[in-house]
Short mmCIF file of C-alpha atoms and ligand atoms in Angstrom, two decimals:
data_model
loop_
_atom_site.label_atom_id
_atom_site.label_comp_id
_atom_site.label_asym_id
_atom_site.label_seq_id
_atom_site.Cartn_x
_atom_site.Cartn_y
_atom_site.Cartn_z
CA MET A 1 0.27 -0.08 0.03
CA ASP A 2 1.18 3.32 -0.82
CA LEU A 3 1.97 5.70 1.80
CA ARG A 4 1.24 9.78 2.01
CA GLN A 5 1.94 12.06 4.43
CA LEU A 6 -0.87 14.27 6.24
CA GLY A 7 1.09 17.64 6.05
CA SER A 8 3.86 18.88 6.74
CA SER A 9 3.92 17.87 10.78
CA GLY A 10 1.38 14.80 10.49
CA PRO A 11 1.99 11.21 10.19
CA ARG A 12 2.57 8.93 7.24
CA VAL A 13 -0.78 6.68 6.58
CA SER A 14 -1.92 4.60 3.97
CA ALA A 15 -2.78 6.55 0.52
CA ILE A 16 -6.81 5.05 1.64
CA GLY A 17 -7.99 5.02 4.98
CA LEU A 18 -11.07 3.24 6.08
CA GLY A 19 -13.55 5.11 7.97
CA ALA A 20 -15.83 3.17 10.42
CA MET A 21 -18.88 5.31 10.91
CA GLY A 22 -21.24 3.18 8.74
CA MET A 23 -20.60 0.37 11.11
CA SER A 24 -22.32 2.24 14.17
CA GLY A 25 -25.49 2.55 12.72
CA MET A 26 -25.73 6.14 11.00
CA TYR A 27 -26.50 4.32 7.17
CA GLY A 28 -28.82 1.98 9.01
CA PRO A 29 -27.85 -1.54 10.57
CA ALA A 30 -24.61 -2.99 10.29
CA ASP A 31 -23.42 -6.43 10.70
CA GLU A 32 -21.50 -6.73 13.51
CA THR A 33 -19.10 -9.91 12.37
CA GLU A 34 -18.70 -8.37 8.77
CA SER A 35 -17.25 -5.00 10.33
CA ILE A 36 -14.88 -6.47 12.14
CA ALA A 37 -13.90 -8.72 9.22
CA THR A 38 -14.00 -5.44 7.13
CA ILE A 39 -11.37 -3.98 9.41
CA HIS A 40 -9.15 -7.00 9.45
CA ALA A 41 -9.01 -6.98 5.47
CA ALA A 42 -8.61 -3.41 5.70
CA MET A 43 -5.51 -4.04 7.68
CA ASP A 44 -4.60 -7.15 5.64
CA ALA A 45 -4.57 -5.10 3.31
CA GLY A 46 -2.24 -2.58 4.03
CA VAL A 47 -4.35 -0.09 5.43
CA THR A 48 -3.30 1.74 8.48
CA LEU A 49 -5.16 4.77 8.97
CA ILE A 50 -8.89 4.30 10.51
CA ASP A 51 -11.54 6.75 11.70
CA THR A 52 -14.08 7.15 13.98
CA GLY A 53 -15.58 9.43 16.43
CA ASP A 54 -16.56 8.83 19.65
CA PHE A 55 -20.31 9.98 18.95
CA TYR A 56 -20.91 7.14 15.88
CA GLY A 57 -23.33 4.38 17.82
CA MET A 58 -22.48 6.63 21.35
CA GLY A 59 -19.49 4.62 21.96
CA HIS A 60 -20.29 1.33 19.68
CA ASN A 61 -17.71 2.69 16.90
CA GLU A 62 -14.77 2.91 19.03
CA LEU A 63 -15.54 -0.30 21.49
CA LEU A 64 -16.05 -1.94 18.00
CA ILE A 65 -12.90 -0.75 16.72
CA ARG A 66 -10.96 -2.04 20.42
CA ASP A 67 -12.10 -5.40 19.23
CA ALA A 68 -11.35 -5.82 15.79
CA LEU A 69 -7.72 -4.68 16.85
CA ARG A 70 -7.33 -7.04 19.66
CA SER A 71 -8.67 -9.77 17.86
CA SER A 72 -6.38 -8.96 14.68
CA GLY A 73 -3.43 -9.74 16.85
CA ARG A 74 -1.92 -6.44 15.40
CA GLY A 75 0.22 -4.26 17.49
CA ARG A 76 -1.18 -0.84 18.42
CA ASP A 77 1.54 1.13 16.67
CA GLU A 78 -0.20 -0.99 13.01
CA VAL A 79 -2.78 1.13 13.09
CA GLN A 80 -3.09 5.42 13.59
CA ILE A 81 -6.60 5.80 15.28
CA SER A 82 -7.86 9.03 14.47
CA VAL A 83 -11.29 9.87 16.28
CA LYS A 84 -13.31 12.93 16.43
CA PHE A 85 -15.20 14.17 19.66
CA GLY A 86 -17.66 17.26 20.41
CA ALA A 87 -20.67 15.91 19.12
CA LEU A 88 -23.60 15.90 21.60
CA ARG A 89 -26.51 13.51 21.49
CA ASP A 90 -29.44 12.37 22.80
CA ALA A 91 -30.68 8.46 23.91
CA ASP A 92 -32.97 8.36 20.60
CA GLY A 93 -29.99 9.29 18.53
CA GLY A 94 -31.06 12.77 17.89
CA TRP A 95 -28.25 16.00 17.64
CA LEU A 96 -27.93 18.53 20.43
CA GLY A 97 -24.77 20.66 19.38
CA ASN A 98 -20.98 20.37 20.05
CA ASP A 99 -19.07 20.94 23.09
CA ALA A 100 -14.90 22.17 22.71
CA ARG A 101 -14.32 23.15 25.74
CA PRO A 102 -11.00 22.92 27.70
CA GLN A 103 -12.15 20.33 30.40
CA ALA A 104 -14.49 18.34 27.36
CA VAL A 105 -11.67 17.73 25.72
CA LYS A 106 -10.23 15.93 28.77
CA ASN A 107 -13.36 14.55 29.64
CA PHE A 108 -14.33 12.86 25.99
CA LEU A 109 -10.62 11.90 25.36
CA ALA A 110 -10.30 9.61 28.55
CA TYR A 111 -13.40 7.84 27.72
CA SER A 112 -12.18 7.26 24.12
CA LEU A 113 -9.37 5.91 25.21
CA GLY A 114 -11.37 3.60 27.61
CA ARG A 115 -13.40 2.59 25.14
CA LEU A 116 -10.56 1.85 22.35
CA GLY A 117 -8.14 0.04 25.60
CA THR A 118 -5.06 2.28 23.90
CA ASP A 119 -3.16 4.88 26.14
CA HIS A 120 -3.02 7.17 22.93
CA VAL A 121 -4.90 8.55 20.27
CA ASP A 122 -3.16 9.37 16.79
CA ILE A 123 -5.48 12.51 15.75
CA TYR A 124 -7.70 14.28 18.10
CA ARG A 125 -9.97 16.37 16.40
CA PRO A 126 -13.29 18.21 17.46
CA ALA A 127 -16.11 17.08 15.11
CA ARG A 128 -16.99 20.54 14.40
CA LEU A 129 -15.94 24.12 15.44
CA ASP A 130 -18.02 24.92 18.76
CA PRO A 131 -18.92 28.06 18.08
CA ASP A 132 -19.18 29.56 21.78
CA VAL A 133 -15.34 28.25 22.26
CA PRO A 134 -12.56 30.10 20.45
CA ILE A 135 -10.92 27.43 18.48
CA GLU A 136 -7.28 28.50 20.09
CA GLU A 137 -9.07 27.36 23.56
CA THR A 138 -9.91 23.22 21.45
CA VAL A 139 -6.20 23.45 20.23
CA GLY A 140 -4.32 24.18 22.70
CA ALA A 141 -6.19 21.66 24.87
CA ILE A 142 -5.63 19.03 22.53
CA ALA A 143 -2.00 20.57 22.81
CA GLU A 144 -1.83 20.03 26.01
CA GLN A 145 -2.82 15.75 25.81
CA ILE A 146 0.13 15.79 22.98
CA GLN A 147 2.22 17.07 25.67
CA ALA A 148 1.01 14.16 28.63
CA GLY A 149 1.34 11.52 25.84
CA HIS A 150 -2.50 11.01 24.99
CA VAL A 151 -2.46 12.34 21.80
CA ARG A 152 -0.09 12.44 19.04
CA HIS A 153 -1.81 14.48 16.38
CA ILE A 154 -4.43 17.29 15.94
CA GLY A 155 -6.72 17.25 13.41
CA LEU A 156 -9.91 19.50 12.10
CA SER A 157 -13.21 18.41 10.90
CA GLU A 158 -15.34 20.87 8.74
CA VAL A 159 -13.95 24.55 9.23
CA GLY A 160 -13.10 27.09 7.22
CA ALA A 161 -9.61 28.90 6.16
CA GLU A 162 -9.47 31.41 8.78
CA THR A 163 -10.36 28.51 11.63
CA LEU A 164 -7.60 26.87 10.16
CA ARG A 165 -5.48 29.62 10.10
CA ARG A 166 -6.34 30.39 13.73
CA ALA A 167 -5.72 26.82 14.99
CA HIS A 168 -2.56 26.35 12.98
CA ALA A 169 -0.74 29.55 14.36
CA VAL A 170 -1.54 27.82 18.32
CA HIS A 171 -0.10 24.24 17.60
CA PRO A 172 0.29 22.51 14.17
CA ILE A 173 -2.54 20.90 12.49
CA ALA A 174 -2.20 17.05 10.82
CA ASP A 175 -4.83 17.21 8.78
CA LEU A 176 -8.32 18.42 7.92
CA GLN A 177 -11.12 16.22 7.46
CA ILE A 178 -14.04 16.91 5.14
CA GLU A 179 -16.31 16.21 2.90
CA TYR A 180 -14.70 16.38 -1.13
CA SER A 181 -15.95 13.89 -3.75
CA LEU A 182 -16.73 15.00 -7.81
CA ILE A 183 -19.76 16.25 -6.35
CA SER A 184 -18.84 18.02 -3.54
CA ARG A 185 -15.97 20.28 -4.79
CA GLY A 186 -16.34 23.41 -2.11
CA ILE A 187 -13.31 22.82 -0.50
CA GLU A 188 -11.72 24.25 -3.84
CA ALA A 189 -11.80 27.99 -4.06
CA GLU A 190 -10.55 28.51 -0.35
CA ILE A 191 -10.30 25.65 1.84
CA LEU A 192 -7.83 22.97 -0.20
CA PRO A 193 -5.44 25.87 -1.11
CA THR A 194 -4.96 27.32 1.98
CA ALA A 195 -4.51 24.03 3.69
CA ARG A 196 -1.58 23.43 1.18
CA GLU A 197 -0.02 26.93 1.84
CA LEU A 198 -0.44 25.96 5.53
CA GLY A 199 0.96 22.47 5.01
CA ILE A 200 -2.18 20.46 6.38
CA GLY A 201 -3.01 17.47 5.04
CA ILE A 202 -6.77 16.27 3.48
CA THR A 203 -8.66 13.32 5.09
CA ALA A 204 -11.59 13.27 2.66
CA TYR A 205 -14.72 11.95 3.14
CA GLY A 206 -17.79 11.01 1.66
CA VAL A 207 -15.46 10.68 -1.78
CA LEU A 208 -18.34 7.98 -2.30
CA SER A 209 -21.02 10.30 -1.57
CA ARG A 210 -22.65 8.16 1.28
CA GLY A 211 -22.94 5.55 -1.78
CA LEU A 212 -24.67 8.14 -4.09
CA ILE A 213 -22.27 8.06 -6.68
CA SER A 214 -20.67 4.56 -5.57
CA GLY A 215 -22.64 3.28 -9.28
CA HIS A 216 -24.53 0.77 -6.58
CA TRP A 217 -27.30 3.42 -5.52
CA ARG A 218 -30.43 2.86 -6.96
CA ALA A 219 -33.47 5.70 -7.01
CA ASP A 220 -36.00 3.53 -5.55
CA ARG A 221 -33.64 1.77 -2.63
CA ALA A 222 -35.23 1.82 0.96
CA THR A 223 -33.51 3.45 3.80
CA ALA A 224 -33.34 2.01 7.20
CA PRO A 225 -34.88 4.37 10.19
CA GLY A 226 -31.76 6.53 11.41
CA ASP A 227 -30.36 5.94 7.73
CA PHE A 228 -28.21 8.89 6.73
CA ARG A 229 -29.25 8.99 3.86
CA GLY A 230 -33.45 9.06 4.11
CA ILE A 231 -33.24 12.70 4.87
CA SER A 232 -29.93 13.69 3.26
CA PRO A 233 -31.33 16.31 0.50
CA ARG A 234 -28.95 14.77 -2.54
CA PHE A 235 -30.86 11.27 -2.02
CA ALA A 236 -34.23 12.96 -2.03
CA ALA A 237 -37.47 12.45 -4.70
CA GLY A 238 -36.20 14.92 -7.71
CA ASN A 239 -33.03 15.46 -6.42
CA VAL A 240 -31.83 11.59 -6.68
CA GLU A 241 -32.93 11.20 -10.34
CA THR A 242 -30.18 14.26 -11.25
CA ASN A 243 -27.51 13.18 -9.53
CA LEU A 244 -27.75 9.55 -10.80
CA ARG A 245 -28.03 10.62 -14.48
CA LEU A 246 -24.42 11.79 -13.23
CA VAL A 247 -23.30 8.69 -12.23
CA GLU A 248 -24.37 7.11 -15.03
CA ALA A 249 -22.59 9.50 -16.94
CA LEU A 250 -19.43 8.56 -14.97
CA ARG A 251 -20.07 4.92 -15.65
CA ALA A 252 -19.45 5.09 -19.39
CA VAL A 253 -15.67 6.84 -18.53
CA ALA A 254 -15.37 4.34 -15.55
CA GLU A 255 -16.34 0.99 -17.73
CA ALA A 256 -13.82 2.55 -20.40
CA LYS A 257 -10.97 2.51 -18.47
CA GLY A 258 -12.05 -1.17 -16.80
CA ALA A 259 -13.17 0.31 -13.43
CA THR A 260 -15.83 0.07 -11.45
CA VAL A 261 -17.95 3.87 -10.85
CA ALA A 262 -16.89 3.66 -7.29
CA GLN A 263 -13.06 3.15 -8.38
CA THR A 264 -12.87 5.93 -10.56
CA ALA A 265 -14.91 8.37 -7.86
CA ILE A 266 -12.30 7.75 -5.46
CA ALA A 267 -9.11 7.79 -8.04
CA TRP A 268 -10.20 10.82 -8.75
CA VAL A 269 -10.01 12.08 -5.17
CA LEU A 270 -6.10 10.33 -4.70
CA ALA A 271 -5.28 12.14 -8.20
CA GLN A 272 -6.35 16.10 -6.76
CA GLY A 273 -2.66 16.02 -4.82
CA GLU A 274 -0.88 14.07 -2.80
CA SER A 275 -1.96 15.32 0.46
CA ILE A 276 -5.43 14.33 0.17
CA VAL A 277 -6.12 10.80 1.87
CA PRO A 278 -9.82 9.19 0.82
CA LEU A 279 -11.67 7.64 3.81
CA VAL A 280 -14.10 5.22 2.56
CA GLY A 281 -16.51 4.17 4.47
CA ALA A 282 -16.57 0.32 3.42
CA ARG A 283 -18.51 -1.86 5.85
CA ARG A 284 -18.27 -4.94 3.84
CA ARG A 285 -15.57 -7.19 2.40
CA GLU A 286 -16.57 -6.90 -0.80
CA ARG A 287 -16.86 -3.02 -0.93
CA LEU A 288 -13.60 -2.50 0.78
CA SER A 289 -12.27 -4.58 -2.10
CA GLU A 290 -13.92 -2.66 -4.68
CA ALA A 291 -12.67 0.53 -3.02
CA LEU A 292 -8.99 -0.54 -2.41
CA GLY A 293 -8.72 -1.19 -6.52
CA ALA A 294 -8.98 2.48 -6.89
CA LEU A 295 -5.15 2.22 -6.24
CA ASP A 296 -4.39 0.34 -9.41
CA LEU A 297 -6.45 3.09 -11.26
CA LYS A 298 -4.11 5.75 -12.81
CA LEU A 299 -6.10 8.70 -14.49
CA ALA A 300 -3.99 10.41 -17.06
CA ALA A 301 -5.20 14.44 -17.65
CA ASP A 302 -7.78 13.00 -20.24
CA ASP A 303 -8.75 10.86 -18.34
CA LEU A 304 -9.56 13.27 -15.09
CA ALA A 305 -10.98 15.89 -17.97
CA ALA A 306 -13.22 13.46 -19.36
CA ILE A 307 -14.43 12.65 -15.37
CA GLU A 308 -15.21 15.98 -14.84
CA ALA A 309 -17.31 16.28 -18.39
CA ALA A 310 -19.32 13.59 -17.09
CA VAL A 311 -19.86 14.88 -13.62
CA PRO A 312 -19.21 18.99 -14.02
CA ALA A 313 -18.54 20.94 -11.18
CA GLY A 314 -21.68 22.32 -9.22
CA ALA A 315 -24.14 19.24 -11.41
CA ALA A 316 -25.44 17.55 -8.36
CA VAL A 317 -28.87 19.01 -6.83
CA GLY A 318 -29.16 19.29 -3.13
CA ASP A 319 -27.17 19.93 0.05
CA ARG A 320 -24.84 17.77 1.53
CA TYR A 321 -26.62 18.20 5.12
CA ILE A 322 -30.20 19.12 6.26
CA ALA A 323 -29.94 22.55 6.65
CA ALA A 324 -29.61 22.49 10.78
CA GLN A 325 -26.39 20.43 10.37
CA MET A 326 -25.55 22.69 7.86
CA ALA A 327 -25.46 25.87 10.22
CA HIS A 328 -23.02 23.49 12.29
CA LEU A 329 -20.47 23.87 9.56
CA ASP A 330 -17.89 26.21 9.43
CA SER A 331 -16.75 25.44 6.25
CA GLU A 332 -19.49 26.52 4.18
CA LYS A 333 -19.77 30.07 6.26
N1 NAP B 1 -15.67 14.55 9.88
C1 NAP B 1 -17.58 14.35 9.33
O1 NAP B 1 -17.85 15.26 9.67
C2 NAP B 1 -17.47 13.14 8.66
C3 NAP B 1 -18.57 12.91 7.93
C4 NAP B 1 -18.72 11.39 7.51
C5 NAP B 1 -18.01 10.98 7.69
N2 NAP B 1 -16.86 10.66 7.91
C6 NAP B 1 -15.80 10.21 8.37
O2 NAP B 1 -15.69 9.60 7.05
C7 NAP B 1 -16.01 7.99 6.69
C8 NAP B 1 -16.56 7.87 5.31
O3 NAP B 1 -17.44 8.53 4.76
P1 NAP B 1 -18.67 8.26 4.49
O4 NAP B 1 -18.96 7.03 5.07
O5 NAP B 1 -19.63 9.59 4.27
O6 NAP B 1 -17.99 7.49 3.11
P2 NAP B 1 -18.36 7.08 1.55
O7 NAP B 1 -17.67 6.22 1.41
O8 NAP B 1 -18.89 8.68 0.79
O9 NAP B 1 -19.85 5.96 1.52
C9 NAP B 1 -19.64 5.07 2.50
C10 NAP B 1 -20.87 4.14 2.07
O10 NAP B 1 -20.94 4.06 0.06
C11 NAP B 1 -21.66 3.07 0.03
N3 NAP B 1 -20.38 1.79 -0.64
C12 NAP B 1 -21.15 1.54 -2.02
N4 NAP B 1 -19.76 0.96 -2.85
C13 NAP B 1 -18.83 0.98 -2.16
C14 NAP B 1 -17.59 0.97 -1.77
N5 NAP B 1 -16.96 0.09 -3.44
N6 NAP B 1 -16.30 1.25 -1.08
C15 NAP B 1 -17.38 1.63 0.06
N7 NAP B 1 -18.56 2.29 0.07
C16 NAP B 1 -19.22 1.76 -0.78
C17 NAP B 1 -21.34 2.16 1.51
O11 NAP B 1 -23.40 2.22 1.87
P3 NAP B 1 -23.43 -0.25 1.91
O12 NAP B 1 -22.89 -0.33 2.65
O13 NAP B 1 -25.23 0.84 2.38
O14 NAP B 1 -23.82 -0.13 0.07
C18 NAP B 1 -20.71 2.84 2.43
O15 NAP B 1 -21.70 2.33 3.51
C19 NAP B 1 -16.85 7.55 7.59
O16 NAP B 1 -16.96 6.17 8.30
C20 NAP B 1 -16.35 8.52 8.61
O17 NAP B 1 -15.43 7.75 9.33
C21 NAP B 1 -16.39 11.71 8.58
#
């Protein structure tokens, strides 16, 4: 597996990371045995970066990763665990806002270390900017946890260029985790150039737009209660048909390259720069294997042009989150 350097101060990680969110209910029920087998298969294939959040399944995702690591027989240092914290939820799975106060950083981290069964997190990041807490205070608190040996690197998630600059002035930021795909190109105008200028890597999520541009989605696919895609504007009737027409255009380009749609979408993100590491949200071995095939798909300039002609920037319809969640995105302000 190729490695990529996450920013000038961050760790070297596998060129594709595994996002474990979908293994803890965010896309409807997941099979635990298959989830663990998928994490094992990822490690066997050379994936070193595993991304989670303490609020994915209210800790379930971290416990799953702990179990997968233990049963893999691998040493802790063979993987890098990236953890998001700060999202507040209720017992029904509702979203209550964010808490990134310094005392919350210490508290959330202590619980994560306990659930993960480890003495350190490799990259620790607030899931969203807490509007009530200056980013300098949150980053300063995580930097103290680096000094204490509980954290290796600091990351951010879905913040804008100005917040990146302020945070990076306090302590080097390894990576910004943010949505980036053929149909979510908002970071290209300002955020990506700023990250490059500062030497901050990108861990790109939603590279398949949560399955919408994977080539496997159908307009009539039912979603289980709690599946994010059941409320996502991009999957809504009236929008999904337009978005799937883009996918069919992409399929023609993919097939001409002897690749699948998902591989082509992931390879396009990989081709946007060495500092960008796509996180794929596979929760089954079959999907993981398909996604990792993107590493073998080399795209020349004319391939990239054909892909961008099939899926022009801004052609997709529907916001990437519902309005209430869009309001929490510093990156969209
Ligand atoms: N920082 C943030 O705000 C944020 C937000 C969201 C996610 N993330 C992180 O990013 C990770 C990935 O994000 P995502 O879930 O949005 O990723 P994604 O890769 O865009 O979508 C994953 C979904 O696509 C479907 N899929 C179809 N073919 C696939 C293939 N070959 N490989 C992988 N998935 C395929 C799967 O759905 P089915 O299993 O239903 O077929 C899967 O659950 C998450 O696990 C999480 O760690 C971060």
